[in-house]
Tab-separated table of C-alpha atoms in Angstrom:
chain	number	residue	atom	x	y	z
M	1	MET	CA	-51.069	-6.648	25.125
M	2	ASN	CA	-54.599	-8.020	25.320
M	3	GLN	CA	-54.078	-9.871	22.020
M	4	VAL	CA	-50.928	-11.468	23.433
M	5	MET	CA	-52.605	-12.532	26.658
M	6	THR	CA	-55.778	-13.887	25.026
M	7	PRO	CA	-54.332	-17.333	24.063
M	8	LEU	CA	-52.883	-17.666	27.571
M	9	ARG	CA	-56.293	-16.886	29.034
M	10	GLY	CA	-57.785	-19.556	26.789
M	11	SER	CA	-55.293	-22.200	27.911
M	12	GLY	CA	-55.989	-21.374	31.559
M	13	TYR	CA	-59.550	-22.645	31.185
M	14	LEU	CA	-58.333	-26.233	30.757
M	15	ARG	CA	-56.452	-26.045	34.040
M	16	GLU	CA	-59.501	-24.555	35.745
M	17	GLY	CA	-61.679	-27.271	34.212
M	18	TRP	CA	-59.450	-29.957	35.729
M	19	GLN	CA	-59.863	-28.349	39.144
M	20	ARG	CA	-63.621	-28.103	38.694
M	21	ILE	CA	-64.295	-31.766	37.787
M	22	ARG	CA	-62.653	-32.930	41.012
M	23	GLN	CA	-65.352	-31.260	43.073
M	24	PRO	CA	-68.120	-33.337	44.717
M	25	GLY	CA	-71.299	-33.605	42.671
M	26	LEU	CA	-69.571	-33.814	39.307
M	27	ARG	CA	-67.591	-37.036	39.638
M	28	ARG	CA	-70.510	-39.304	38.783
M	29	PHE	CA	-70.614	-37.778	35.312
M	30	LEU	CA	-66.991	-38.887	34.832
M	31	VAL	CA	-66.953	-42.522	35.937
M	32	ILE	CA	-69.143	-44.083	33.227
M	33	PRO	CA	-67.609	-42.240	30.224
M	34	LEU	CA	-64.157	-42.939	31.672
M	35	ILE	CA	-64.878	-46.685	31.790
M	36	LEU	CA	-66.435	-46.655	28.306
M	37	ASN	CA	-63.566	-44.686	26.801
M	38	LEU	CA	-60.930	-46.849	28.483
M	39	THR	CA	-62.599	-49.948	27.005
M	40	LEU	CA	-62.699	-48.274	23.589
M	41	PHE	CA	-59.060	-47.200	23.883
M	42	VAL	CA	-57.876	-50.734	24.700
M	43	ALA	CA	-59.979	-52.183	21.856
M	44	LEU	CA	-58.577	-49.688	19.332
M	45	ILE	CA	-54.999	-50.316	20.456
M	46	GLY	CA	-55.540	-54.065	19.984
M	47	TRP	CA	-57.102	-53.496	16.563
M	48	GLY	CA	-54.274	-51.186	15.510
M	49	ALA	CA	-51.617	-53.696	16.554
M	50	ARG	CA	-53.346	-56.480	14.608
M	51	GLN	CA	-53.687	-54.317	11.489
M	52	PHE	CA	-50.066	-53.251	11.693
M	53	ASN	CA	-48.817	-56.843	11.964
M	54	TYR	CA	-51.181	-58.005	9.199
M	55	TRP	CA	-50.039	-55.454	6.628
M	56	MET	CA	-46.371	-55.791	7.506
M	57	ASP	CA	-46.640	-59.578	7.078
M	58	ARG	CA	-48.416	-59.109	3.735
M	59	LEU	CA	-45.941	-56.585	2.325
M	60	MET	CA	-42.591	-57.877	3.511
M	61	PRO	CA	-42.567	-61.258	1.665
M	62	HIS	CA	-43.132	-59.481	-1.677
M	63	LEU	CA	-40.006	-57.362	-1.399
M	64	PRO	CA	-36.930	-58.605	-3.301
M	65	GLU	CA	-33.975	-59.526	-1.163
M	66	TRP	CA	-31.945	-56.536	-2.295
M	67	ALA	CA	-34.749	-54.197	-1.104
M	68	ALA	CA	-34.877	-55.540	2.437
M	69	PHE	CA	-33.745	-52.138	3.716
M	70	VAL	CA	-37.171	-50.786	2.715
M	71	GLU	CA	-38.596	-52.550	5.769
M	72	TRP	CA	-36.844	-49.982	7.911
M	73	LEU	CA	-38.643	-47.243	5.985
M	74	LEU	CA	-42.054	-48.930	5.916
M	75	TRP	CA	-42.089	-49.738	9.619
M	76	PRO	CA	-42.174	-46.111	10.905
M	77	LEU	CA	-44.435	-45.071	8.002
M	78	PHE	CA	-47.087	-47.676	8.815
M	79	ALA	CA	-46.688	-47.039	12.526
M	80	LEU	CA	-47.405	-43.327	11.929
M	81	VAL	CA	-50.457	-44.104	9.779
M	82	VAL	CA	-51.838	-46.491	12.410
M	83	LEU	CA	-51.259	-43.920	15.179
M	84	LEU	CA	-53.064	-41.221	13.185
M	85	VAL	CA	-56.014	-43.532	12.525
M	86	LEU	CA	-56.145	-44.456	16.205
M	87	PHE	CA	-55.959	-40.831	17.333
M	88	PHE	CA	-58.684	-39.497	15.040
M	89	GLY	CA	-60.776	-42.667	15.374
M	90	PHE	CA	-60.615	-42.552	19.157
M	91	SER	CA	-61.479	-38.845	19.267
M	92	ILE	CA	-64.578	-39.315	17.099
M	93	LEU	CA	-65.863	-42.526	18.706
M	94	ALA	CA	-65.106	-41.500	22.292
M	95	ASN	CA	-67.014	-38.240	21.929
M	96	LEU	CA	-69.929	-40.047	20.277
M	97	ILE	CA	-70.161	-42.540	23.142
M	98	ALA	CA	-69.707	-40.023	25.929
M	99	SER	CA	-71.648	-37.086	24.449
M	100	PRO	CA	-74.798	-37.444	26.650
M	101	PHE	CA	-72.691	-37.648	29.825
M	102	TYR	CA	-70.480	-34.747	28.784
M	103	GLY	CA	-73.551	-32.703	27.910
M	104	PHE	CA	-74.853	-33.146	31.447
M	105	LEU	CA	-71.384	-32.456	32.898
M	106	ALA	CA	-71.305	-29.177	30.971
M	107	GLU	CA	-74.810	-28.347	32.207
M	108	LYS	CA	-73.874	-28.911	35.855
M	109	VAL	CA	-70.689	-26.841	35.552
M	110	ALA	CA	-72.696	-24.048	33.901
M	111	GLU	CA	-75.290	-24.171	36.681
M	112	GLN	CA	-72.575	-23.883	39.323
M	113	GLU	CA	-71.026	-20.937	37.503
M	114	ARG	CA	-74.389	-19.190	37.031
M	115	GLY	CA	-75.563	-19.929	40.553
M	116	LEU	CA	-78.506	-22.058	39.417
M	117	VAL	CA	-79.919	-25.213	40.975
M	118	SER	CA	-81.691	-28.011	39.083
M	119	PRO	CA	-83.218	-31.338	40.165
M	120	PRO	CA	-80.839	-34.331	40.366
M	121	THR	CA	-80.141	-35.974	37.013
M	122	GLY	CA	-81.242	-39.593	36.615
M	123	TRP	CA	-80.826	-42.262	33.969
M	124	ARG	CA	-84.130	-41.342	32.343
M	125	GLU	CA	-82.946	-37.767	31.693
M	126	ILE	CA	-79.644	-39.026	30.279
M	127	LEU	CA	-81.373	-41.473	27.922
M	128	MET	CA	-83.819	-38.801	26.728
M	129	VAL	CA	-81.017	-36.522	25.482
M	130	VAL	CA	-79.118	-39.278	23.642
M	131	PRO	CA	-80.750	-38.609	20.214
M	132	ARG	CA	-80.105	-34.860	20.455
M	133	SER	CA	-76.520	-35.372	21.638
M	134	LEU	CA	-75.742	-37.833	18.852
M	135	GLY	CA	-77.302	-35.520	16.271
M	136	ARG	CA	-75.048	-32.670	17.397
M	137	GLU	CA	-71.992	-34.947	17.314
M	138	PHE	CA	-72.775	-35.998	13.738
M	139	ARG	CA	-73.119	-32.308	12.859
M	140	LYS	CA	-69.582	-31.744	14.127
M	141	ILE	CA	-68.317	-34.780	12.214
M	142	ALA	CA	-69.914	-33.408	9.019
M	143	TYR	CA	-67.983	-30.166	9.585
M	144	TYR	CA	-64.770	-31.914	10.568
M	145	LEU	CA	-64.224	-34.823	8.156
M	146	PRO	CA	-64.333	-33.051	4.745
M	147	ARG	CA	-61.820	-30.447	5.933
M	148	LEU	CA	-59.582	-33.081	7.500
M	149	ILE	CA	-59.600	-35.214	4.348
M	150	GLY	CA	-58.838	-32.167	2.197
M	151	LEU	CA	-55.846	-31.224	4.348
M	152	LEU	CA	-54.572	-34.818	4.415
M	153	LEU	CA	-54.707	-34.912	0.595
M	154	LEU	CA	-52.736	-31.659	0.431
M	155	THR	CA	-49.979	-33.212	2.560
M	156	LEU	CA	-49.385	-35.711	-0.278
M	157	ILE	CA	-48.532	-32.953	-2.798
M	158	PRO	CA	-44.841	-31.982	-2.897
M	159	VAL	CA	-44.093	-28.354	-1.931
M	160	VAL	CA	-47.761	-27.751	-1.052
M	161	ASN	CA	-47.332	-30.132	1.875
M	162	LEU	CA	-44.905	-27.642	3.466
M	163	ALA	CA	-47.887	-25.374	4.118
M	164	ALA	CA	-50.453	-28.157	4.550
M	165	SER	CA	-48.750	-29.749	7.558
M	166	PRO	CA	-48.904	-26.614	9.775
M	167	LEU	CA	-52.485	-26.057	8.586
M	168	LEU	CA	-53.370	-29.615	9.596
M	169	LEU	CA	-51.959	-28.972	13.066
M	170	ALA	CA	-53.820	-25.664	13.379
M	171	PHE	CA	-57.055	-27.309	12.240
M	172	GLY	CA	-56.631	-30.058	14.850
M	173	VAL	CA	-56.234	-27.405	17.560
M	174	TRP	CA	-59.284	-25.527	16.230
M	175	MET	CA	-61.391	-28.694	16.236
M	176	MET	CA	-60.539	-29.425	19.861
M	177	ALA	CA	-61.998	-26.036	20.748
M	178	VAL	CA	-65.053	-26.618	18.537
M	179	GLN	CA	-65.628	-30.095	19.971
M	180	TYR	CA	-65.749	-29.050	23.606
M	181	ILE	CA	-67.155	-25.517	23.497
M	182	ASP	CA	-70.110	-26.958	21.603
M	183	TYR	CA	-71.365	-28.997	24.587
M	184	GLN	CA	-72.608	-25.994	26.527
M	185	ALA	CA	-73.480	-24.047	23.388
M	186	ASP	CA	-75.809	-26.930	22.540
M	187	ASN	CA	-77.221	-26.922	26.083
M	188	ASP	CA	-77.948	-23.206	25.655
M	189	GLN	CA	-79.684	-24.016	22.341
M	190	VAL	CA	-77.203	-22.011	20.284
M	191	ASP	CA	-77.116	-23.127	16.650
M	192	PHE	CA	-73.855	-24.791	15.577
M	193	ARG	CA	-73.244	-22.174	12.862
M	194	ASP	CA	-73.834	-19.343	15.333
M	195	MET	CA	-71.343	-20.911	17.739
M	196	LEU	CA	-68.737	-21.156	14.953
M	197	ARG	CA	-69.359	-17.503	14.091
M	198	TRP	CA	-68.812	-16.525	17.714
M	199	MET	CA	-65.589	-18.594	17.881
M	200	ARG	CA	-64.219	-17.042	14.689
M	201	GLY	CA	-64.672	-13.641	16.308
M	202	ARG	CA	-62.532	-14.897	19.226
M	203	ARG	CA	-60.087	-17.030	17.283
M	204	LEU	CA	-57.066	-16.467	19.546
M	205	LEU	CA	-59.081	-17.307	22.660
M	206	SER	CA	-60.449	-20.475	21.021
M	207	LEU	CA	-57.060	-21.619	19.719
M	208	GLY	CA	-55.471	-20.850	23.079
M	209	PHE	CA	-57.934	-23.244	24.690
M	210	GLY	CA	-57.680	-25.873	21.932
M	211	LEU	CA	-53.872	-26.138	21.926
M	212	PRO	CA	-53.344	-27.737	25.373
M	213	VAL	CA	-56.368	-29.967	24.777
M	214	TYR	CA	-54.846	-31.148	21.481
M	215	VAL	CA	-51.490	-31.863	23.131
M	216	GLY	CA	-53.149	-33.701	26.007
M	217	MET	CA	-55.211	-35.825	23.634
M	218	LEU	CA	-51.999	-37.127	22.040
M	219	ILE	CA	-50.846	-38.703	25.306
M	220	PRO	CA	-52.297	-42.213	25.871
M	221	LEU	CA	-54.377	-42.600	29.055
M	222	ILE	CA	-53.823	-38.934	29.944
M	223	ASN	CA	-56.275	-38.169	27.142
M	224	LEU	CA	-59.019	-39.945	29.116
M	225	LEU	CA	-58.674	-37.304	31.852
M	226	VAL	CA	-58.188	-34.419	29.441
M	227	MET	CA	-61.616	-34.979	27.885
M	228	PRO	CA	-63.800	-34.237	30.955
M	229	ALA	CA	-61.436	-31.439	32.012
M	230	ALA	CA	-61.878	-29.928	28.537
M	231	VAL	CA	-65.676	-30.179	28.861
M	232	ALA	CA	-65.618	-28.325	32.187
M	233	GLY	CA	-63.019	-25.784	31.050
M	234	SER	CA	-64.803	-24.991	27.787
M	235	THR	CA	-68.065	-24.581	29.691
M	236	LEU	CA	-66.462	-21.996	31.973
M	237	LEU	CA	-65.075	-20.224	28.890
M	238	TRP	CA	-68.505	-20.176	27.241
M	239	VAL	CA	-70.403	-19.040	30.327
M	240	ARG	CA	-67.957	-16.240	31.123
M	241	GLU	CA	-67.090	-15.029	27.628
M	242	GLY	CA	-69.851	-16.367	25.374
M	243	PRO	CA	-72.937	-14.513	24.090
M	244	LYS	CA	-74.680	-12.799	26.957
M	245	ASP	CA	-78.096	-14.033	25.851
M	246	SER	CA	-77.026	-17.700	25.605
M	247	GLY	CA	-77.805	-18.715	29.213
M	248	ARG	CA	-81.238	-20.081	30.021
């Protein structure tokens, strides 16, 4: 029964994270990354639309007249490719840009949960953690990209792609959990490999949290609100269920 309820418990942390970020004292850590990510989202949508039109205009004139029906096949194919590029590109860039702010958001949520009080956070403190935050984000990218590319290549192989597609979905869900749980793990100075080891020991809990985050990230504009809620929710998960010696 506990094994059945564990994924549900994991998903409940996202809902609790959404409730937590609406409390006074945390909103200022949301406004700037929200504005930055909205700007990035609009820019990527514009870029994707231009690339889509460019390649469709380049390919269509080279098709013989009798093969005009292929346009109806290419259109959804290119649209899907562009959407995938936008989704993964936005996820990577948005977390890179917002990582210092989300690190501080995770810290404040953890302090509330642990009953700690720290001095107010200023711009100087935020700027000082930028190098460390970016370094941790690049560490996640180094873990993420080779596995993603490998799975994408498997989806191109007939028969094998029947198994690769569900694996690609499961990996996306797993990476959502890795991405957001890592913020407070990093704050608690837990090594990335140690965090992954802890998550593998609680795979159902991690996947239960990652699934609603993954779904929410697929919805335009809603994904901008899902990100800070996921930071807060994953922090609560880590503080309550993570290694007992991880808090400072």
